[in-house]
Short mmCIF file of C-alpha atoms in Angstrom, two decimals:
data_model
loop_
_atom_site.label_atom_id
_atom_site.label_comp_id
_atom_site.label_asym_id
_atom_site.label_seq_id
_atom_site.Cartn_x
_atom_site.Cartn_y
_atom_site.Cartn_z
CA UNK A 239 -61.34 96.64 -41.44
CA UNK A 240 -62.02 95.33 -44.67
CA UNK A 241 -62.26 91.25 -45.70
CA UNK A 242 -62.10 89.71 -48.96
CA UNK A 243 -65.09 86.97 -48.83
CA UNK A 244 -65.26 83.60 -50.36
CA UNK A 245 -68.68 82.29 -49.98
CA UNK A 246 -71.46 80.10 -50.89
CA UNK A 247 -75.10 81.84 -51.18
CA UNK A 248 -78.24 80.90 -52.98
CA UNK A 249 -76.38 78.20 -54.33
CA UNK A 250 -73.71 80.09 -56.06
CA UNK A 251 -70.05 81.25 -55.11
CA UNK A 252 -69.14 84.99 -54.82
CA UNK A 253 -66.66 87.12 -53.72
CA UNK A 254 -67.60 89.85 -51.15
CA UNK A 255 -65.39 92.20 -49.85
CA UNK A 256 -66.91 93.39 -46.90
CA UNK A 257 -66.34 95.90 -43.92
CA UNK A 258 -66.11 94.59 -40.04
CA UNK A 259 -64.50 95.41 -36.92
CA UNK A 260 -63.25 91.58 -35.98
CA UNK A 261 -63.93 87.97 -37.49
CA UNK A 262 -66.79 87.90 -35.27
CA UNK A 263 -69.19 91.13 -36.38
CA UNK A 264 -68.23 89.69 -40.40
CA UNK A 265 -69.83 86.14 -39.29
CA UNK A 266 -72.90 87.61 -38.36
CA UNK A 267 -73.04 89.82 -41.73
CA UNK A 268 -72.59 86.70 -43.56
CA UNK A 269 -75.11 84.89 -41.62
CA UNK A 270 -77.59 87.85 -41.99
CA UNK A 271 -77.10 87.45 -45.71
CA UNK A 272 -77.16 83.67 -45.25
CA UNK A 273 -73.77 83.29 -46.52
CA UNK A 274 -71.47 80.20 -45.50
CA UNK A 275 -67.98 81.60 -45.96
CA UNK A 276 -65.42 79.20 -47.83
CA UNK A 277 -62.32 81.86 -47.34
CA UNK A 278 -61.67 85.31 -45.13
CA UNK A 279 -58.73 87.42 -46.02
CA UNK A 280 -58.21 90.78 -44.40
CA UNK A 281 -57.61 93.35 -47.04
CA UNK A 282 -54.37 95.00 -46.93
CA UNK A 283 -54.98 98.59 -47.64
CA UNK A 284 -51.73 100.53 -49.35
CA UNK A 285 -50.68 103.63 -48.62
CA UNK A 286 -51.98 105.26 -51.77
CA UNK A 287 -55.65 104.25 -49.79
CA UNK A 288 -54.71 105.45 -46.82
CA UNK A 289 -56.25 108.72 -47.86
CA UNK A 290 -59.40 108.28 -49.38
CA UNK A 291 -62.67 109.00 -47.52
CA UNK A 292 -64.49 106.28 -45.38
CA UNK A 293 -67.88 106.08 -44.34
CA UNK A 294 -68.52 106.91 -40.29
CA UNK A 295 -71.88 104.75 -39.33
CA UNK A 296 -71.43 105.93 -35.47
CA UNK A 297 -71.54 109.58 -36.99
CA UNK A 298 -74.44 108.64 -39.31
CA UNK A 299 -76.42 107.02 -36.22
CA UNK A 300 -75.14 109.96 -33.59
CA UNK A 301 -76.78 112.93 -36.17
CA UNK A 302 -79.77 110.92 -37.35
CA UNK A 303 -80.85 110.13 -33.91
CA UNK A 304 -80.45 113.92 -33.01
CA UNK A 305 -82.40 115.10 -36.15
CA UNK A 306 -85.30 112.19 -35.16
CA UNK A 307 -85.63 113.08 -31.72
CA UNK A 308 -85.70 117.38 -32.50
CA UNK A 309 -88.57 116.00 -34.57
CA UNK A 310 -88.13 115.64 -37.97
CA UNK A 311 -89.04 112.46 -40.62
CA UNK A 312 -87.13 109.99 -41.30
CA UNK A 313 -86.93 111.36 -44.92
CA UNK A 314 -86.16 114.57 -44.08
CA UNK A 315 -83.46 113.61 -41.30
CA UNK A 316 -81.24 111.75 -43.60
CA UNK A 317 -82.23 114.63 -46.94
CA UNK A 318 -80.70 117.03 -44.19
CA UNK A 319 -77.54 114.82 -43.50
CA UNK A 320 -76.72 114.81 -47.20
CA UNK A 321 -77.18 118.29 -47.95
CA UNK A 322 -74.41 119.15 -45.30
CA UNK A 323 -72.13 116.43 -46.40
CA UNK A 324 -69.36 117.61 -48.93
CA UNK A 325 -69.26 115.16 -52.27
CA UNK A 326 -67.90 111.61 -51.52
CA UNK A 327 -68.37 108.42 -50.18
CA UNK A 328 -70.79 109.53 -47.52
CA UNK A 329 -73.15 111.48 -49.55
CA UNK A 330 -73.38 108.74 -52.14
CA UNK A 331 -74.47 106.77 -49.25
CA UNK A 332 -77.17 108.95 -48.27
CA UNK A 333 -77.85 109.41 -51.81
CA UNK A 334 -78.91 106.23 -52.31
CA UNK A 335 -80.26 105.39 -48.97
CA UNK A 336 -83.00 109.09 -49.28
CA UNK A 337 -83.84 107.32 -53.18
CA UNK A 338 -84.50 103.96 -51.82
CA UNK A 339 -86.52 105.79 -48.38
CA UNK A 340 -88.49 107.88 -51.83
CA UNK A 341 -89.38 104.55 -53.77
CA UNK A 342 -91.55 103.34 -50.26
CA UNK A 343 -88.56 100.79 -48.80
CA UNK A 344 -88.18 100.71 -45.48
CA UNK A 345 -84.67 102.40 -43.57
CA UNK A 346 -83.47 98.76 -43.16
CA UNK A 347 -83.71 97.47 -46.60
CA UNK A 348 -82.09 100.92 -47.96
CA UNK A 349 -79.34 100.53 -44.75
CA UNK A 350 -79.44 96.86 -46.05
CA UNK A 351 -78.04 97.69 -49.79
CA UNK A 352 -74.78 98.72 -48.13
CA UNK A 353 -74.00 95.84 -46.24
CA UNK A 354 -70.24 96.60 -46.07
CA UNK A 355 -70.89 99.64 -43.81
CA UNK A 356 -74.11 98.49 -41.87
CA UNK A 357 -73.45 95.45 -39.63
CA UNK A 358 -75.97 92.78 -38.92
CA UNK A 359 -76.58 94.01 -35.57
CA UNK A 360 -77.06 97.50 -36.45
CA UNK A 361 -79.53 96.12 -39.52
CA UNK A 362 -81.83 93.60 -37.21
CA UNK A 363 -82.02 96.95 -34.42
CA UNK A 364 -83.08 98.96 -37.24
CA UNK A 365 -85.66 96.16 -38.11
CA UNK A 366 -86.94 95.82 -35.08
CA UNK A 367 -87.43 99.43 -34.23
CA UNK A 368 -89.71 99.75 -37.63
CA UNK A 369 -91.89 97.15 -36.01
CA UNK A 370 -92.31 98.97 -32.71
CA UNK A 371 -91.94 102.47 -34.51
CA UNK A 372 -89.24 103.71 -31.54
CA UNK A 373 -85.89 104.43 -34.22
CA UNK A 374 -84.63 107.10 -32.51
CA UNK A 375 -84.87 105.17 -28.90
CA UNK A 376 -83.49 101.77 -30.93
CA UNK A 377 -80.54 103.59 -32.81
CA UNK A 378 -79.63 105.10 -29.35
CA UNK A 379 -79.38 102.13 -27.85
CA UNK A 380 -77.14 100.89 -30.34
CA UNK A 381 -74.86 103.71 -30.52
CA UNK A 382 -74.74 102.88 -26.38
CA UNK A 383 -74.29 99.62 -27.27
CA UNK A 384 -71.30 99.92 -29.92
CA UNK A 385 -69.66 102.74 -27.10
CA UNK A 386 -69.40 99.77 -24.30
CA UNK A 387 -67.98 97.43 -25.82
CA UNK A 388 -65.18 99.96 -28.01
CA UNK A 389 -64.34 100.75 -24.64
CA UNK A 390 -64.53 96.95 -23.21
CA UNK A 391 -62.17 96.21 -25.89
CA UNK A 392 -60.01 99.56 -25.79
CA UNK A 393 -59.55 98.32 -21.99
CA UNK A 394 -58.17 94.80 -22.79
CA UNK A 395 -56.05 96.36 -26.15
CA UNK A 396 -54.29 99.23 -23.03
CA UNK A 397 -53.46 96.55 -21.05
CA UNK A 398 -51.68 94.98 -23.29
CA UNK A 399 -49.96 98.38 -24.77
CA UNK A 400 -47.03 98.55 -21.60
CA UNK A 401 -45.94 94.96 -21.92
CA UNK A 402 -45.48 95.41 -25.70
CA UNK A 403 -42.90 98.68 -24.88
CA UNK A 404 -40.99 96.95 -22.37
CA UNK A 405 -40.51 94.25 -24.75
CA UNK A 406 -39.80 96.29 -27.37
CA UNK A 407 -37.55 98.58 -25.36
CA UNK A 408 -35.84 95.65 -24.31
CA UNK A 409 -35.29 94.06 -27.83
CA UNK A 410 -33.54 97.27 -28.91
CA UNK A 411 -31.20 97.66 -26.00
CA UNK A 412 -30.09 93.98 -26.13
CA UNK A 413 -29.72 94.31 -29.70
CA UNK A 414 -27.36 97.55 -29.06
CA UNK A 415 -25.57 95.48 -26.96
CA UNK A 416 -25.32 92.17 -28.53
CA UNK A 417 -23.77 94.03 -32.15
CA UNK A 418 -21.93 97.12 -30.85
CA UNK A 419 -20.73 96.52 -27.54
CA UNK A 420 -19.22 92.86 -26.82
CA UNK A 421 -17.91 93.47 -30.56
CA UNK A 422 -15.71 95.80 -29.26
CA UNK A 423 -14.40 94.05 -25.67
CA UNK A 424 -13.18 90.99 -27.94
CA UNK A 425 -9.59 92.81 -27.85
CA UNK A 426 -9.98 92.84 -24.24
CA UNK A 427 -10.98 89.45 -23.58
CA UNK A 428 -8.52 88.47 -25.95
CA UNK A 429 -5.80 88.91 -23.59
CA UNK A 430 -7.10 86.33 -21.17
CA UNK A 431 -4.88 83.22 -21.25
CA UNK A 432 -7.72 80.71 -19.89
CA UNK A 433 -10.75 82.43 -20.24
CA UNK A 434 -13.92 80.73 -18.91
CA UNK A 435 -16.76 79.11 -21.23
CA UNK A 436 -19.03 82.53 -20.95
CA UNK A 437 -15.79 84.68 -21.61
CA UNK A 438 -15.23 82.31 -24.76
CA UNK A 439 -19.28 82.42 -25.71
CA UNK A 440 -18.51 86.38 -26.36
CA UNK A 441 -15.41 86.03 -28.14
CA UNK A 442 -17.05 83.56 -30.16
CA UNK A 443 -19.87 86.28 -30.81
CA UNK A 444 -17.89 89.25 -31.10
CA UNK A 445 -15.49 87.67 -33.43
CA UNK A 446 -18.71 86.31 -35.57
CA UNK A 447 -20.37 89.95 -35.61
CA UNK A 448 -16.56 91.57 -36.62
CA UNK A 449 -16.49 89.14 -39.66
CA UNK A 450 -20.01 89.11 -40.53
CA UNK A 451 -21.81 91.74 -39.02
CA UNK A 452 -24.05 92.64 -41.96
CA UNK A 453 -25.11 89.31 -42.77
CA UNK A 454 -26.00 88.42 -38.69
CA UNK A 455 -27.53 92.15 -38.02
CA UNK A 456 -30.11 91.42 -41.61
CA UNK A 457 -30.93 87.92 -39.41
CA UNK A 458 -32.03 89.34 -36.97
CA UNK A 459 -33.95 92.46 -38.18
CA UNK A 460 -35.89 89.22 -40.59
CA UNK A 461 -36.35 86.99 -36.93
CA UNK A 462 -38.00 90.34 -35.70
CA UNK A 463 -40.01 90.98 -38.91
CA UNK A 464 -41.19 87.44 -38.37
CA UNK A 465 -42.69 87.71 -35.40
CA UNK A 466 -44.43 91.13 -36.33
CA UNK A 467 -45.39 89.12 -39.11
CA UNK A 468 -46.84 86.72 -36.49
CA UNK A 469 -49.46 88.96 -35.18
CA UNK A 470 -50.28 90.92 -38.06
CA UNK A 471 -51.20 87.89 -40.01
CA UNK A 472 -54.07 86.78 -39.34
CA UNK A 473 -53.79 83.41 -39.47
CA UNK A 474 -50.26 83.57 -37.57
CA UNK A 475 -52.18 85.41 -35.06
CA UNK A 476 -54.78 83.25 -34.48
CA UNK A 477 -52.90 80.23 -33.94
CA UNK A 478 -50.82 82.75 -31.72
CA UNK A 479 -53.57 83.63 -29.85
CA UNK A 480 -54.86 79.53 -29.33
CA UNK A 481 -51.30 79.11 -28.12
CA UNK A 482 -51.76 80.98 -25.25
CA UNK A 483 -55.52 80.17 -24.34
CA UNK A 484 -54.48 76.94 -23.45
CA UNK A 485 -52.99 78.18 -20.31
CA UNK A 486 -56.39 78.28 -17.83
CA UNK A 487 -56.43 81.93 -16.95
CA UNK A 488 -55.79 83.33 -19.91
CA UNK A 489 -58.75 81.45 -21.29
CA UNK A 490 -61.40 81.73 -18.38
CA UNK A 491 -60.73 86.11 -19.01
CA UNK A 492 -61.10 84.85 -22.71
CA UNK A 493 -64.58 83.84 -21.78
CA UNK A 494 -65.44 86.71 -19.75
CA UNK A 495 -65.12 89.16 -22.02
CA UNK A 496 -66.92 86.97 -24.80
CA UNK A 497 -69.57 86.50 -22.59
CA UNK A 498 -69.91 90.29 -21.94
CA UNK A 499 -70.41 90.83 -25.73
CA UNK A 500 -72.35 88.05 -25.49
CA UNK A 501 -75.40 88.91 -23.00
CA UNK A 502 -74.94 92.53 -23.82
CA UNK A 503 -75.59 92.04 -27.88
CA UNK A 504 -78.71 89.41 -26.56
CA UNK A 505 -79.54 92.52 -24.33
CA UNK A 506 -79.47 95.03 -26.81
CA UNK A 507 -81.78 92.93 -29.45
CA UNK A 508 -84.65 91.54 -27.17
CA UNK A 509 -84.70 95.13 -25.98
CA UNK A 510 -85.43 96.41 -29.69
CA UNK A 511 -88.04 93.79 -29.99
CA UNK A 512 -86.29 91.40 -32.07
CA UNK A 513 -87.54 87.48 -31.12
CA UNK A 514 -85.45 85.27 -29.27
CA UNK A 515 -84.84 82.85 -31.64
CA UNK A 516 -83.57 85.33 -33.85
CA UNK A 517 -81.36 87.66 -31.50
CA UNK A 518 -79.44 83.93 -29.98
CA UNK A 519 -78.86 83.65 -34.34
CA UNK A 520 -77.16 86.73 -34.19
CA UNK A 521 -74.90 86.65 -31.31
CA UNK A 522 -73.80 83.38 -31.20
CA UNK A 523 -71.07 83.94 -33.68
CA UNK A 524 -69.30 85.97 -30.70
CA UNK A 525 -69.12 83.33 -28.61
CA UNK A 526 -65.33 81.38 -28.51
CA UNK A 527 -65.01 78.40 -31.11
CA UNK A 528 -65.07 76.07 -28.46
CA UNK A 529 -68.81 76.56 -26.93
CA UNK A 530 -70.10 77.09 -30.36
CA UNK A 531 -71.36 73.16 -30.10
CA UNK A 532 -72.87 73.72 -27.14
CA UNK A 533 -74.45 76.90 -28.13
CA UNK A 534 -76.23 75.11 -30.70
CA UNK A 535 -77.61 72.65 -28.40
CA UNK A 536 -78.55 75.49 -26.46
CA UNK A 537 -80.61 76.55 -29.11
CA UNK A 538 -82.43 73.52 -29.83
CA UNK A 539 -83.29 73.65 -26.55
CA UNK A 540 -84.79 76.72 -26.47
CA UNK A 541 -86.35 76.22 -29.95
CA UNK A 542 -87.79 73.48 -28.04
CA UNK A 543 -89.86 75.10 -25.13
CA UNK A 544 -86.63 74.64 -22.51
CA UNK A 545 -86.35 78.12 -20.82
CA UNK A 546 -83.09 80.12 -21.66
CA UNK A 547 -81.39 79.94 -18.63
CA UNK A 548 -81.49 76.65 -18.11
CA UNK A 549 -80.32 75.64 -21.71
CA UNK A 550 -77.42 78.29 -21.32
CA UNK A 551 -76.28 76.71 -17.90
CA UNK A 552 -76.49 73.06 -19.17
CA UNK A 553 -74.22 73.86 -22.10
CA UNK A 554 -71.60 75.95 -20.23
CA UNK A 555 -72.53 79.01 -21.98
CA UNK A 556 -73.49 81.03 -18.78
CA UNK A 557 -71.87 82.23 -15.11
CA UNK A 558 -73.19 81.83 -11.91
CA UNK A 559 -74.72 85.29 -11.23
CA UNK A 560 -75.40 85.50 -14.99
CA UNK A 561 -77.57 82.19 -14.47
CA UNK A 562 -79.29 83.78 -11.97
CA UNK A 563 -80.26 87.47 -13.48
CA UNK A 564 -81.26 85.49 -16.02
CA UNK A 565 -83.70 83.11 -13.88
CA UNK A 566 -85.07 86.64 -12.84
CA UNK A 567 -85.59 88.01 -15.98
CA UNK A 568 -87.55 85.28 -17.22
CA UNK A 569 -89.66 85.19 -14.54
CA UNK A 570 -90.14 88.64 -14.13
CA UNK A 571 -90.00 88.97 -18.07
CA UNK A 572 -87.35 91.77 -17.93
CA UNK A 573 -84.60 89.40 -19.98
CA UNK A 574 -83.36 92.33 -21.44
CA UNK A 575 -82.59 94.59 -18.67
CA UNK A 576 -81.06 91.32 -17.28
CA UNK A 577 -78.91 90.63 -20.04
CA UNK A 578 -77.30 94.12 -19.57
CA UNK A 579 -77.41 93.56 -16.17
CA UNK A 580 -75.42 90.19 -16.51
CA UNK A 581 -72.67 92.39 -18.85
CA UNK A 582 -72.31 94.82 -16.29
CA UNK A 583 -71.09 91.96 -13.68
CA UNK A 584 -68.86 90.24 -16.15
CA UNK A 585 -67.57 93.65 -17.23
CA UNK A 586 -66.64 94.45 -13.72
CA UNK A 587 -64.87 91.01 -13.62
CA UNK A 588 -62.65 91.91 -16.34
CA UNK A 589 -61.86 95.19 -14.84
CA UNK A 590 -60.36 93.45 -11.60
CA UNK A 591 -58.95 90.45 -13.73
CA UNK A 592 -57.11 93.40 -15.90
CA UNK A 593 -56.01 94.63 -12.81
CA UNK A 594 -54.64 91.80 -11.40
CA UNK A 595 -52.56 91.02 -14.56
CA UNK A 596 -51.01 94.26 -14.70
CA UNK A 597 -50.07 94.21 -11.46
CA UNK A 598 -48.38 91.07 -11.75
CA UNK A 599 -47.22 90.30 -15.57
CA UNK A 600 -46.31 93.66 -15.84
CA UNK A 601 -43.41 93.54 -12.94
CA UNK A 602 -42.65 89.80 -13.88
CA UNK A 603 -41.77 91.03 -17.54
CA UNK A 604 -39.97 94.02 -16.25
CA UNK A 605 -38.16 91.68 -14.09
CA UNK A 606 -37.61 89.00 -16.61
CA UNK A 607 -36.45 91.93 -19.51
CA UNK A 608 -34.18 93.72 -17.33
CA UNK A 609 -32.74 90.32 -15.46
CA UNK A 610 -31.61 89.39 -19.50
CA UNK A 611 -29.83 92.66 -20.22
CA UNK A 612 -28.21 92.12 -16.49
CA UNK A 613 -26.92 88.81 -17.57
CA UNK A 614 -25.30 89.64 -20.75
CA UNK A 615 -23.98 93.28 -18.70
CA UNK A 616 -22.41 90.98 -15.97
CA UNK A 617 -20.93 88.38 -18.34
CA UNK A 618 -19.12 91.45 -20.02
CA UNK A 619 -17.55 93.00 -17.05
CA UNK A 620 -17.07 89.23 -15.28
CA UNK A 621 -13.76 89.25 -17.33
CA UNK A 622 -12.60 92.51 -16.58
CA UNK A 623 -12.91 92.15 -13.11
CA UNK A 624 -10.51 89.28 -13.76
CA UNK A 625 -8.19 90.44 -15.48
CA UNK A 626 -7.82 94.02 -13.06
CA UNK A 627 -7.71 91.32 -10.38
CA UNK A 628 -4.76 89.30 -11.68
CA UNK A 629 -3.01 92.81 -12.36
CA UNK A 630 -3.37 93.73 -8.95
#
């Protein structure tokens, strides 16, 4: 997804448009380019765009490893991935990344011109490994890395697929219902000498839909557009999305899966060999708004000789069984495999808190849904019963 930037570097505005998967991955690009951002826009692509040729860095990173590891050089790993790659995007990339490799720069200051395709995880992995001189190991870790959490977050996005169908299902048959069908039993209820106050509630309806059925059908096709509007907007969505983290569970699974990202990013860095310091710089921005306070005390802290599970814990920013891999880490100086370690027991909370909400939402909103459409079903036969009653 692409952003259009507003921000304040060296002293100077400019406008960036840069590519990121969320909010979060663009605030660490930004702060790897020390950037403070004044304004983020998503980009809204047309559909004359749709088309044109994008730049795959999981690819890139999948084939260069491969070409590293069956034992080629650097140069001659990414000279081979641009002679197989048809004209484009993705050979001018490689274009320019093989020149800058041929003028002596390093792979992360020629991955480091293309910002917009590299994020600032994938650039301080790549710096790290040229430190240690273990690329191939570094980028595999980070194409591990990047496959975890697509499918931590493909997880949360499926469970939240159903719900959307049986709300949308439900939408369209109430809508068949509320403009085609009680339009048509006004003549029947019309016949009722002292109908009751539901019986007159459809009348009222049907006789409002017969005279302006255009004008009440466009209202409510623009009250649906609205609320797609609502979560396609990013802005709409986000204060959408704050709505409902105020309830408490919503917001303590909230947590869970940012912490996931969270140790598992830290993980992934310290294991590369990038410093402390550094790695909390680049992860913190995937924390929730709300601990970002106390992850910067947390950071002092460290910065001042505290150890890091103990500034974590006393700013909220940790579990209890991630406290304690952590404890072990330190002392056994294994952070990183604790870090991961830590993600892997958060992960496997989400799994059963996913669980748990599908098998209970999901019924609830089937239950809820269909108990609507029964309602407005019942209210129209309700006066037909009567009437077949009082003919009897």
């Amino acid at each position: 997804m692409q952003f259009q930037v507003k921000a304040l570097h060296q002293g100077r505005i400019q406008r960036l448009v840069l590519e990121a998967g969320s909010r979060e991955e663009l605030q660490l690009l930004l702060q790897q380019r020390q950037a403070t951002p004044l304004r983020i826009q998503p980009v809204r692509r047309s559909l004359s765009r749709m088309g044109e040729q994008s730049f795959d860095s999981s690819l890139f990173t999948q084939e260069l490893v491969a070409l590293l590891q069956a034992g080629l050089s650097l140069v001659e790993a990414i000279e081979a991935l641009r002679a197989k790659t048809e004209a484009g995007l993705t050979r001018q990339i490689l274009e320019s990344i093989e020149q800058s490799l041929r003028q002596g720069q390093t792979l992360s200051q020629a991955l480091g011109r293309h910002p917009e395709h590299f994020a600032a995880l994938y650039l301080a992995t790549v710096r790290a490994s040229e430190r240690t001189g273990h690329l191939a190991e570094a980028l595999g870790r980070y194409n591990a890395y990047e496959g975890k959490v697509g499918a931590l977050r493909q997880r949360v996005v499926s469970a939240l697929v159903y719900p959307a169908v049986v709300v949308a299902i439900g939408s369209v048959v109430l809508m068949f219902l509320m403009m085609y069908v009680i339009p048509r039993f006004v003549t029947v209820f019309e016949q009722m000498r002292n109908p009751p106050t539901s019986t007159r509630l459809l009348l009222a309806w049907g006789h409002l839909v017969t005279a302006h059925g255009e004008l009440v059908f466009g209202s409510l096709v623009l009250a649906m557009a609205l609320v797609a509007a609502m979560f396609l907007y990013a802005p709409w969505r986000e204060a959408g999305l704050q709505a409902l983290f105020r309830f408490p569970r919503l917001r303590a699974i909230r947590q869970v899966f940012a912490f996931s990202r969270f140790y598992r990013t830290l993980g992934l860095l310290l294991q590369g060999g990038t410093p402390l310091m550094q790695a909390l710089a680049l992860t913190g921005a995937l924390l929730p708004t709300e601990l970002q306070a106390g992850f910067r005390r947390a950071c002092s802290e460290v910065g001042g000789g505290l150890g890091l599970a103990d500034a974590l814990r006393r700013n909220g920013i940790t579990t209890p069984i991630s406290d304690r891999l952590l404890r072990v880490g330190e002392q056994s100086g294994e952070l990183p495999a604790m870090a991961e370690r830590a993600a892997q027991f958060l992960d496997e909370e989400l799994d059963r808190a996913i669980e748990l909400f599908s098998r209970l939402f999901e019924p609830l909103l089937m239950l809820f849904v269909g108990g609507v459409i029964g309602i407005v079903v019942f209210l129209l036969y309700m006066p037909i019963f009567e009437i077949a009653g009082s003919l009897g």
